[in-house]
Coordinates of C-alpha atoms in Angstrom, one line a residue:
Chain A
M1 CA 23.2 -45.1 -72.7
G2 CA 21.3 -46.4 -69.6
V3 CA 24.1 -45.3 -67.3
F4 CA 24.0 -41.7 -68.5
A5 CA 20.2 -41.5 -68.2
A6 CA 20.4 -42.9 -64.7
A7 CA 23.1 -40.3 -63.7
R8 CA 20.9 -37.5 -65.1
D9 CA 18.0 -38.8 -63.1
I10 CA 20.0 -38.9 -59.9
T11 CA 21.3 -35.3 -60.4
E12 CA 17.7 -34.1 -61.1
R13 CA 16.5 -35.8 -58.0
K14 CA 19.3 -34.4 -55.9
R15 CA 18.5 -30.9 -57.2
V16 CA 14.8 -31.3 -56.2
E17 CA 15.8 -32.6 -52.8
D18 CA 18.1 -29.6 -52.3
E19 CA 15.4 -27.2 -53.3
L20 CA 13.0 -28.8 -50.8
K21 CA 15.6 -28.6 -48.0
E22 CA 16.1 -25.0 -48.8
L23 CA 12.4 -24.3 -48.8
N24 CA 11.9 -26.1 -45.5
A25 CA 14.8 -24.1 -44.0
S26 CA 13.4 -20.8 -45.2
L27 CA 10.0 -21.7 -43.9
E28 CA 11.5 -22.6 -40.5
R29 CA 13.2 -19.3 -40.4
R30 CA 10.0 -17.5 -41.2
V31 CA 8.2 -19.4 -38.5
A32 CA 10.9 -18.5 -36.0
E33 CA 10.6 -14.8 -37.0
R34 CA 6.9 -14.8 -36.8
T35 CA 7.0 -16.5 -33.4
S36 CA 9.5 -14.0 -32.1
D37 CA 7.3 -11.1 -33.4
L38 CA 4.3 -12.7 -31.7
L39 CA 6.2 -13.0 -28.4
A40 CA 7.3 -9.3 -28.7
V41 CA 3.7 -8.2 -29.3
N42 CA 2.6 -10.3 -26.3
Q43 CA 5.3 -8.7 -24.2
E44 CA 4.0 -5.2 -25.2
L45 CA 0.5 -6.2 -24.3
E46 CA 1.7 -7.5 -20.9
S47 CA 3.3 -4.1 -20.2
F48 CA 0.3 -2.2 -21.5
N49 CA -1.9 -4.3 -19.2
Y50 CA 0.4 -3.6 -16.3
S51 CA 0.2 0.1 -17.0
V52 CA -3.6 0.0 -17.2
S53 CA -3.9 -2.0 -14.0
H54 CA -1.3 -0.2 -11.9
D55 CA -0.8 3.3 -13.2
L56 CA -4.4 4.2 -14.1
R57 CA -5.7 3.1 -10.8
A58 CA -3.5 5.5 -8.8
P59 CA -5.0 8.8 -10.0
L60 CA -8.5 7.2 -9.8
R61 CA -7.8 6.5 -6.1
H62 CA -6.7 10.1 -5.6
I63 CA -9.8 11.5 -7.2
D64 CA -12.0 9.4 -5.1
G65 CA -10.0 9.9 -1.9
F66 CA -9.7 13.6 -2.0
S67 CA -13.3 14.3 -3.1
K68 CA -14.3 12.2 -0.1
I69 CA -12.1 14.3 2.2
L70 CA -13.5 17.4 0.6
M71 CA -17.0 16.3 1.5
A72 CA -15.9 15.3 5.0
D73 CA -14.1 18.5 5.8
Y74 CA -16.0 21.1 3.8
G75 CA -19.3 19.4 3.0
G76 CA -21.2 21.7 5.2
A77 CA -20.0 24.8 3.3
L78 CA -20.7 23.2 -0.1
L79 CA -24.4 23.4 -0.1
D80 CA -26.5 20.7 -1.9
D81 CA -25.4 21.5 -5.4
G82 CA -21.7 21.4 -4.4
R83 CA -22.2 18.1 -2.7
R84 CA -24.0 16.7 -5.8
C85 CA -21.0 17.7 -7.9
V86 CA -18.6 15.9 -5.6
D87 CA -20.8 12.8 -5.7
H88 CA -20.6 12.9 -9.5
I89 CA -16.8 13.2 -9.3
R90 CA -16.6 10.2 -7.1
E91 CA -19.1 8.2 -9.2
G92 CA -17.0 9.0 -12.3
A93 CA -13.8 7.8 -10.6
R94 CA -15.5 4.6 -9.4
R95 CA -17.0 3.9 -12.8
M96 CA -13.7 4.3 -14.5
G97 CA -12.2 2.0 -12.0
R98 CA -14.7 -0.7 -12.9
M99 CA -14.0 -0.1 -16.6
V100 CA -10.3 -0.5 -16.0
D101 CA -11.0 -3.8 -14.2
E102 CA -13.3 -5.0 -17.0
L103 CA -10.8 -4.1 -19.7
L104 CA -8.1 -6.0 -17.9
E105 CA -10.4 -9.0 -17.6
L106 CA -11.3 -8.8 -21.3
S107 CA -7.7 -8.7 -22.2
R108 CA -6.8 -11.6 -20.0
T109 CA -9.6 -13.6 -21.5
S110 CA -8.4 -12.8 -25.0
R111 CA -4.9 -13.9 -24.2
R112 CA -5.9 -17.1 -22.4
D113 CA -5.1 -20.3 -24.2
V114 CA -8.3 -22.1 -25.2
S115 CA -8.1 -25.6 -23.6
K116 CA -10.7 -27.6 -25.4
Q117 CA -12.1 -30.7 -23.9
L118 CA -15.3 -32.7 -23.8
T119 CA -17.7 -30.5 -21.9
G120 CA -21.3 -31.1 -20.8
V121 CA -23.1 -27.9 -21.7
K122 CA -26.1 -28.9 -19.6
A123 CA -24.0 -29.1 -16.5
V124 CA -22.3 -25.7 -17.1
V125 CA -25.7 -24.0 -17.6
A126 CA -27.2 -25.6 -14.5
E127 CA -24.3 -24.4 -12.5
V128 CA -24.5 -20.8 -13.8
I129 CA -28.3 -20.7 -13.1
Q130 CA -27.7 -22.0 -9.6
E131 CA -25.2 -19.2 -9.0
L132 CA -27.7 -16.6 -10.2
K133 CA -30.3 -17.8 -7.6
P134 CA -29.3 -15.3 -4.8
D135 CA -29.7 -12.4 -7.2
T136 CA -33.0 -13.6 -8.6
E137 CA -34.8 -14.6 -5.4
D138 CA -37.3 -11.8 -5.6
R139 CA -37.9 -12.3 -9.3
E140 CA -40.4 -14.4 -11.2
I141 CA -38.3 -16.2 -13.7
E142 CA -39.4 -19.1 -15.9
W143 CA -36.2 -21.0 -16.9
R144 CA -36.8 -23.2 -20.0
I145 CA -33.7 -25.3 -20.5
G146 CA -33.8 -27.6 -23.5
E147 CA -31.7 -30.6 -24.4
L148 CA -28.1 -29.5 -24.3
P149 CA -25.3 -31.5 -25.8
F150 CA -21.7 -32.2 -25.1
A151 CA -19.4 -29.9 -26.9
Y152 CA -15.6 -29.7 -27.5
C153 CA -14.7 -26.5 -25.8
D154 CA -12.9 -24.8 -22.9
P155 CA -15.2 -25.3 -19.9
T156 CA -14.1 -22.2 -18.0
L157 CA -14.5 -19.9 -21.0
T158 CA -17.8 -21.5 -22.0
R159 CA -19.0 -20.9 -18.5
Q160 CA -18.1 -17.3 -18.9
V161 CA -20.1 -17.1 -22.0
F162 CA -23.2 -18.4 -20.2
V163 CA -22.6 -16.2 -17.2
N164 CA -22.6 -13.1 -19.4
L165 CA -25.5 -14.1 -21.6
L166 CA -27.7 -15.2 -18.7
N167 CA -26.8 -12.2 -16.6
N168 CA -27.9 -10.0 -19.5
A169 CA -31.1 -12.0 -19.9
V170 CA -31.9 -11.6 -16.3
K171 CA -31.1 -7.9 -16.4
F172 CA -33.1 -7.0 -19.5
T173 CA -36.2 -8.9 -18.4
R174 CA -36.3 -7.0 -15.1
D175 CA -39.8 -5.6 -15.7
R176 CA -41.3 -8.9 -17.1
K177 CA -43.6 -10.9 -15.0
P178 CA -42.7 -13.6 -15.6
A179 CA -39.4 -13.3 -17.2
V180 CA -38.9 -16.2 -19.6
I181 CA -35.3 -17.3 -20.3
E182 CA -34.6 -20.1 -22.6
V183 CA -31.4 -22.0 -23.3
G184 CA -31.4 -24.5 -26.1
Q185 CA -29.8 -26.0 -29.2
I186 CA -30.9 -25.7 -32.8
A187 CA -30.1 -28.4 -35.3
S188 CA -27.3 -27.6 -37.7
P189 CA -25.1 -30.2 -39.4
G190 CA -21.5 -30.2 -38.4
E191 CA -21.7 -27.6 -35.7
T192 CA -23.4 -27.2 -32.3
V193 CA -25.6 -24.1 -32.3
L194 CA -26.7 -22.9 -28.9
Y195 CA -29.0 -20.0 -28.0
V196 CA -30.1 -17.9 -25.1
R197 CA -33.5 -16.3 -25.5
D198 CA -35.3 -13.9 -23.3
N199 CA -38.6 -12.0 -23.4
G200 CA -37.1 -8.7 -22.2
V201 CA -36.8 -5.2 -23.6
G202 CA -34.8 -6.4 -26.6
F203 CA -33.1 -3.9 -28.8
N204 CA -33.4 -2.3 -32.2
I205 CA -31.9 -4.6 -34.8
K206 CA -30.6 -1.7 -36.8
Y207 CA -28.0 -1.2 -34.1
A208 CA -26.9 -4.8 -34.2
D209 CA -23.4 -4.1 -35.5
K210 CA -22.7 -2.2 -32.2
L211 CA -23.8 -5.1 -30.1
F212 CA -20.4 -6.6 -29.5
G213 CA -18.4 -3.4 -29.4
V214 CA -16.3 -2.8 -26.3
F215 CA -18.2 -0.4 -24.0
Q216 CA -20.9 0.0 -26.6
R217 CA -24.3 0.0 -25.1
L218 CA -27.8 0.1 -26.7
H219 CA -29.6 1.3 -23.6
R220 CA -29.3 4.3 -21.4
R221 CA -27.1 3.9 -18.3
E222 CA -29.9 5.2 -16.1
D223 CA -32.2 2.5 -17.5
F224 CA -29.9 -0.4 -17.3
E225 CA -26.5 -0.5 -15.5
G226 CA -23.4 -2.1 -17.1
T227 CA -20.3 -1.0 -18.8
G228 CA -20.8 -2.8 -22.1
V229 CA -18.0 -5.4 -22.0
G230 CA -20.1 -8.5 -21.4
L231 CA -21.0 -9.2 -25.1
A232 CA -17.5 -8.2 -26.3
T233 CA -16.1 -10.8 -24.0
V234 CA -18.5 -13.4 -25.2
Q235 CA -17.7 -12.7 -28.8
R236 CA -13.9 -13.0 -28.1
I237 CA -14.4 -16.3 -26.4
V238 CA -16.6 -17.7 -29.2
Q239 CA -14.2 -16.5 -31.8
K240 CA -11.3 -18.0 -30.0
H241 CA -13.1 -21.3 -30.3
G242 CA -13.4 -20.9 -34.0
G243 CA -17.1 -20.2 -33.7
R244 CA -19.5 -17.4 -34.5
I245 CA -22.1 -15.4 -32.6
W246 CA -25.1 -13.4 -33.8
A247 CA -28.3 -12.1 -32.4
E248 CA -32.0 -11.5 -33.3
A249 CA -34.2 -9.1 -31.4
E250 CA -37.2 -6.9 -31.4
L251 CA -37.8 -3.9 -29.2
E252 CA -40.0 -4.8 -26.3
K253 CA -40.3 -8.4 -27.5
G254 CA -37.0 -9.8 -26.4
A255 CA -33.6 -11.0 -27.8
T256 CA -32.0 -14.2 -28.8
F257 CA -28.2 -14.8 -28.9
F258 CA -26.9 -17.6 -31.0
F259 CA -23.4 -19.0 -30.9
T260 CA -21.6 -22.0 -32.3
L261 CA -19.3 -24.5 -30.6
E262 CA -17.5 -27.6 -31.9
P263 CA -19.7 -30.7 -31.5
A264 CA -18.1 -33.4 -29.3
G265 CA -18.7 -36.2 -31.7
Q266 CA -16.3 -35.2 -34.4
R267 CA -13.1 -35.1 -32.3
H268 CA -13.9 -38.3 -30.5
M269 CA -14.5 -40.5 -33.5
E270 CA -11.3 -42.3 -32.7
E271 CA -12.8 -43.4 -29.4
P272 CA -15.5 -45.7 -30.7
E273 CA -17.3 -46.4 -27.4
L274 CA -17.4 -42.7 -26.6
A275 CA -18.7 -41.9 -30.1
T276 CA -21.5 -44.4 -29.7
V277 CA -22.5 -43.0 -26.3
L278 CA -22.6 -39.5 -27.7
A279 CA -24.5 -40.5 -30.8
G280 CA -27.0 -42.2 -28.5
N281 CA -27.4 -38.9 -26.5
K282 CA -28.0 -36.7 -29.4
S283 CA -31.7 -37.4 -29.5
Chain B
M1 CA 9.3 -1.6 24.3
T2 CA 10.0 2.1 24.6
K3 CA 7.3 4.7 24.7
D4 CA 8.4 6.3 21.5
Q5 CA 8.7 3.0 19.6
V6 CA 7.6 3.3 16.0
E7 CA 4.5 1.2 15.5
I8 CA 4.2 1.4 11.8
L9 CA 6.8 1.9 9.1
L10 CA 5.0 3.2 6.1
V11 CA 7.0 2.9 2.9
E12 CA 5.2 5.0 0.2
D13 CA 6.7 7.2 -2.6
D14 CA 3.5 8.7 -4.1
P15 CA 2.7 12.0 -2.3
E16 CA -1.0 11.7 -2.8
D17 CA -1.2 8.0 -1.8
L18 CA 0.9 9.0 1.2
E19 CA -1.6 11.7 2.2
L20 CA -4.6 9.4 1.7
T21 CA -3.0 6.6 3.7
M22 CA -2.1 8.9 6.6
R23 CA -5.6 10.3 6.5
A24 CA -7.1 6.9 6.6
L25 CA -4.8 5.9 9.5
S26 CA -5.7 8.9 11.5
D27 CA -9.5 8.8 10.6
E28 CA -9.6 5.2 11.9
H29 CA -7.4 6.0 14.9
V30 CA -5.0 3.2 14.1
C31 CA -2.0 4.4 15.9
N32 CA 0.2 7.4 16.7
R33 CA 3.7 6.5 15.9
I34 CA 4.1 6.2 12.2
Q35 CA 7.4 6.5 10.5
V36 CA 7.4 7.3 6.8
A37 CA 10.0 6.3 4.3
R38 CA 9.7 7.8 0.8
D39 CA 11.7 5.3 -1.1
G40 CA 13.3 1.9 -0.6
E41 CA 16.7 3.2 0.4
E42 CA 15.2 5.3 3.2
A43 CA 13.2 2.3 4.4
L44 CA 16.3 0.1 4.6
D45 CA 18.4 2.9 6.3
F46 CA 15.7 3.2 8.9
L47 CA 15.4 -0.5 9.6
F48 CA 19.1 -1.2 9.7
C49 CA 20.0 2.1 11.6
R50 CA 22.2 3.4 8.8
G51 CA 22.8 6.8 7.2
P52 CA 20.4 9.5 8.6
Y53 CA 19.1 6.8 11.1
S54 CA 22.4 5.7 12.5
E55 CA 21.5 7.0 16.0
R56 CA 18.3 4.8 16.1
D57 CA 18.1 2.1 18.7
P58 CA 18.8 -1.2 16.8
N59 CA 16.7 -3.2 19.3
S60 CA 13.6 -1.2 18.6
H61 CA 11.5 -2.7 15.8
P62 CA 8.3 -1.4 14.2
K63 CA 5.3 -3.6 14.9
L64 CA 4.3 -3.5 11.3
I65 CA 5.7 -2.5 7.9
L66 CA 3.3 -1.3 5.2
L67 CA 5.2 -1.6 2.0
D68 CA 4.3 -0.2 -1.4
L69 CA 5.9 -2.0 -4.4
K70 CA 6.9 0.5 -7.0
L71 CA 9.5 2.6 -5.1
P72 CA 12.4 4.7 -6.4
K73 CA 16.0 3.9 -5.6
V74 CA 15.4 0.4 -4.1
D75 CA 12.3 -1.4 -5.4
G76 CA 9.7 -2.7 -3.0
L77 CA 10.3 -6.4 -3.6
E78 CA 14.1 -5.8 -3.1
V79 CA 13.3 -4.1 0.2
L80 CA 11.2 -7.1 1.2
E81 CA 13.9 -9.5 0.3
Q82 CA 16.5 -7.7 2.4
I83 CA 14.1 -7.4 5.3
K84 CA 13.3 -11.1 5.3
R85 CA 16.8 -12.2 4.8
D86 CA 18.3 -10.4 7.8
P87 CA 17.8 -12.0 11.2
R88 CA 17.6 -8.5 12.7
T89 CA 14.4 -7.7 10.8
Q90 CA 12.9 -10.8 9.3
L91 CA 10.4 -11.3 12.1
V92 CA 8.7 -7.9 11.6
P93 CA 5.4 -8.5 9.7
V94 CA 5.3 -6.9 6.3
V95 CA 2.1 -6.1 4.6
I96 CA 2.4 -5.3 0.9
L97 CA 0.0 -2.4 0.2
T98 CA 0.0 -1.8 -3.5
S99 CA -2.0 -0.8 -6.6
S100 CA -0.8 -3.8 -8.4
R101 CA -2.7 -7.1 -8.5
Q102 CA -0.4 -8.5 -11.1
E103 CA 0.1 -12.1 -10.4
Q104 CA 3.9 -11.9 -10.8
D105 CA 4.1 -9.3 -8.0
M106 CA 2.0 -11.5 -5.8
I107 CA 4.0 -14.6 -6.5
Q108 CA 7.3 -12.8 -5.9
G109 CA 6.0 -11.1 -2.8
Y110 CA 4.8 -14.3 -1.2
H111 CA 8.0 -16.2 -2.2
L112 CA 10.1 -13.5 -0.5
G113 CA 8.1 -13.9 2.7
A114 CA 5.5 -11.2 2.7
N115 CA 3.0 -11.7 5.5
S116 CA 0.1 -10.3 3.6
Y117 CA -0.7 -8.8 0.2
I118 CA -3.3 -6.1 -0.1
Q119 CA -4.4 -4.3 -3.3
K120 CA -5.3 -0.6 -2.6
P121 CA -9.0 -0.2 -3.5
V122 CA -9.9 2.7 -5.7
D123 CA -12.8 3.6 -3.4
F124 CA -11.6 5.7 -0.4
D125 CA -14.3 4.4 2.0
Q126 CA -13.2 0.8 1.2
F127 CA -9.6 1.9 1.7
R128 CA -10.3 3.3 5.1
T129 CA -12.1 0.2 6.1
T130 CA -9.1 -1.9 4.9
I131 CA -6.7 0.2 6.8
K132 CA -8.9 0.0 9.9
H133 CA -9.0 -3.8 9.7
L134 CA -5.3 -4.0 9.0
G135 CA -4.4 -1.8 11.9
Y136 CA -6.7 -3.5 14.3
Y137 CA -5.4 -7.0 13.3
W138 CA -1.7 -6.3 13.2
L139 CA -1.4 -3.9 16.1
L140 CA -4.0 -5.2 18.5
V141 CA -5.0 -8.7 17.7
N142 CA -1.7 -10.1 16.5
Q143 CA 0.9 -10.8 19.1
P144 CA 4.2 -9.4 17.9
P145 CA 7.4 -11.5 18.3
P146 CA 8.8 -11.0 21.8
E147 CA 12.3 -9.4 22.1
P148 CA 14.2 -12.7 22.6
A149 CA 12.9 -13.9 19.3
F150 CA 15.0 -11.2 17.6
E151 CA 18.1 -12.4 19.2
R152 CA 18.5 -15.3 16.9
G153 CA 17.8 -16.0 13.2
V154 CA 14.8 -18.0 12.1
F155 CA 16.8 -21.0 11.1
H156 CA 19.1 -21.0 14.1
E157 CA 19.6 -24.6 15.2
S158 CA 18.8 -24.1 18.8
A159 CA 15.3 -22.9 17.9
L160 CA 14.6 -26.4 16.7
L161 CA 16.0 -28.3 19.7
K162 CA 13.0 -28.0 22.0

């Protein structure tokens, strides 16, 4: 009796093993298919980008070049209105050129692999502010930098986040004397929440859902320059890190942009000395 | 160096880009003797004195080649490769002048021996300034290779003896 029971068990076990093998094989096949799809999509994006960068620039060059020649050769006959028209044509071409460049940059950022490592946020912010110094020499800006932690993130991309957010803060506080720009961290268990706050013109919170759209702007171009890709880029980067970004603002009072990053402590728990050092720094 | 030596060989297929480049060259008084090739095949025929250019003096070399990348018939990078591979032409400076700033094109271009890589700016004033600097540097500041240099290939052994 025992021998038959044992035989049945073995057959049963073999059947389960075979099923598992088949399941694994089919999963492997699906992964391979998805990977190949992904590679194909990436290829398409590459060629799309190439077209955008190469092919769109050529007609822009022609528009700019020939309107300039028009001005040079026939400017006198054009009268003021005619010359103003040509200026608008050239400005249009130049602006489109900038948008093409920024779209390309945005797309490159989106496709970049995030290379997370232990990053000192304080050092990154200090560096970005230092680089803003030449553009802010004639401005009265009060920088309030709080205690900033270490985080587990891509240093280059994180730097880009601060470049865009701080540039915006500087831009939209143009008429403030002094401009007050704050960078800090707010307490939140399990995540690092950072913010950039300014006392600038702010925006109407009812348009908040447009804030991160590509080329979406909440201010008139003649009031504040910019193509509207800065925040879209920031959002992409934060999302690529698995974080989230949101904003609070009030017209004429200012704006605050919050975003989350992975705290350094969690990943480095397996390095006990490092974890202790980081825990010590958290106050 | 003969009086009617071609100074610049401009390889450009797009008619509007060609007109703008010629205009920039003339506005900035860069030089008088410009030979235009409208595709890769014509550029190579000119340089190697073949086809419609078989009567050309093979000992006469342009001082500078301005090379666009996206060309019909023979692609820009292929033209570059042939120029740099042949001892008769490899010493002529080649400046890639293209819309593209794609990293792949730059990498390939430099690997194949391009002397310089310039992305055509959208702004025409900038373009003219670029052409002015280019022309000034390569035609006036830079010393072109003397004739004897063309008589042997770059990796000829006797070049290393001294």
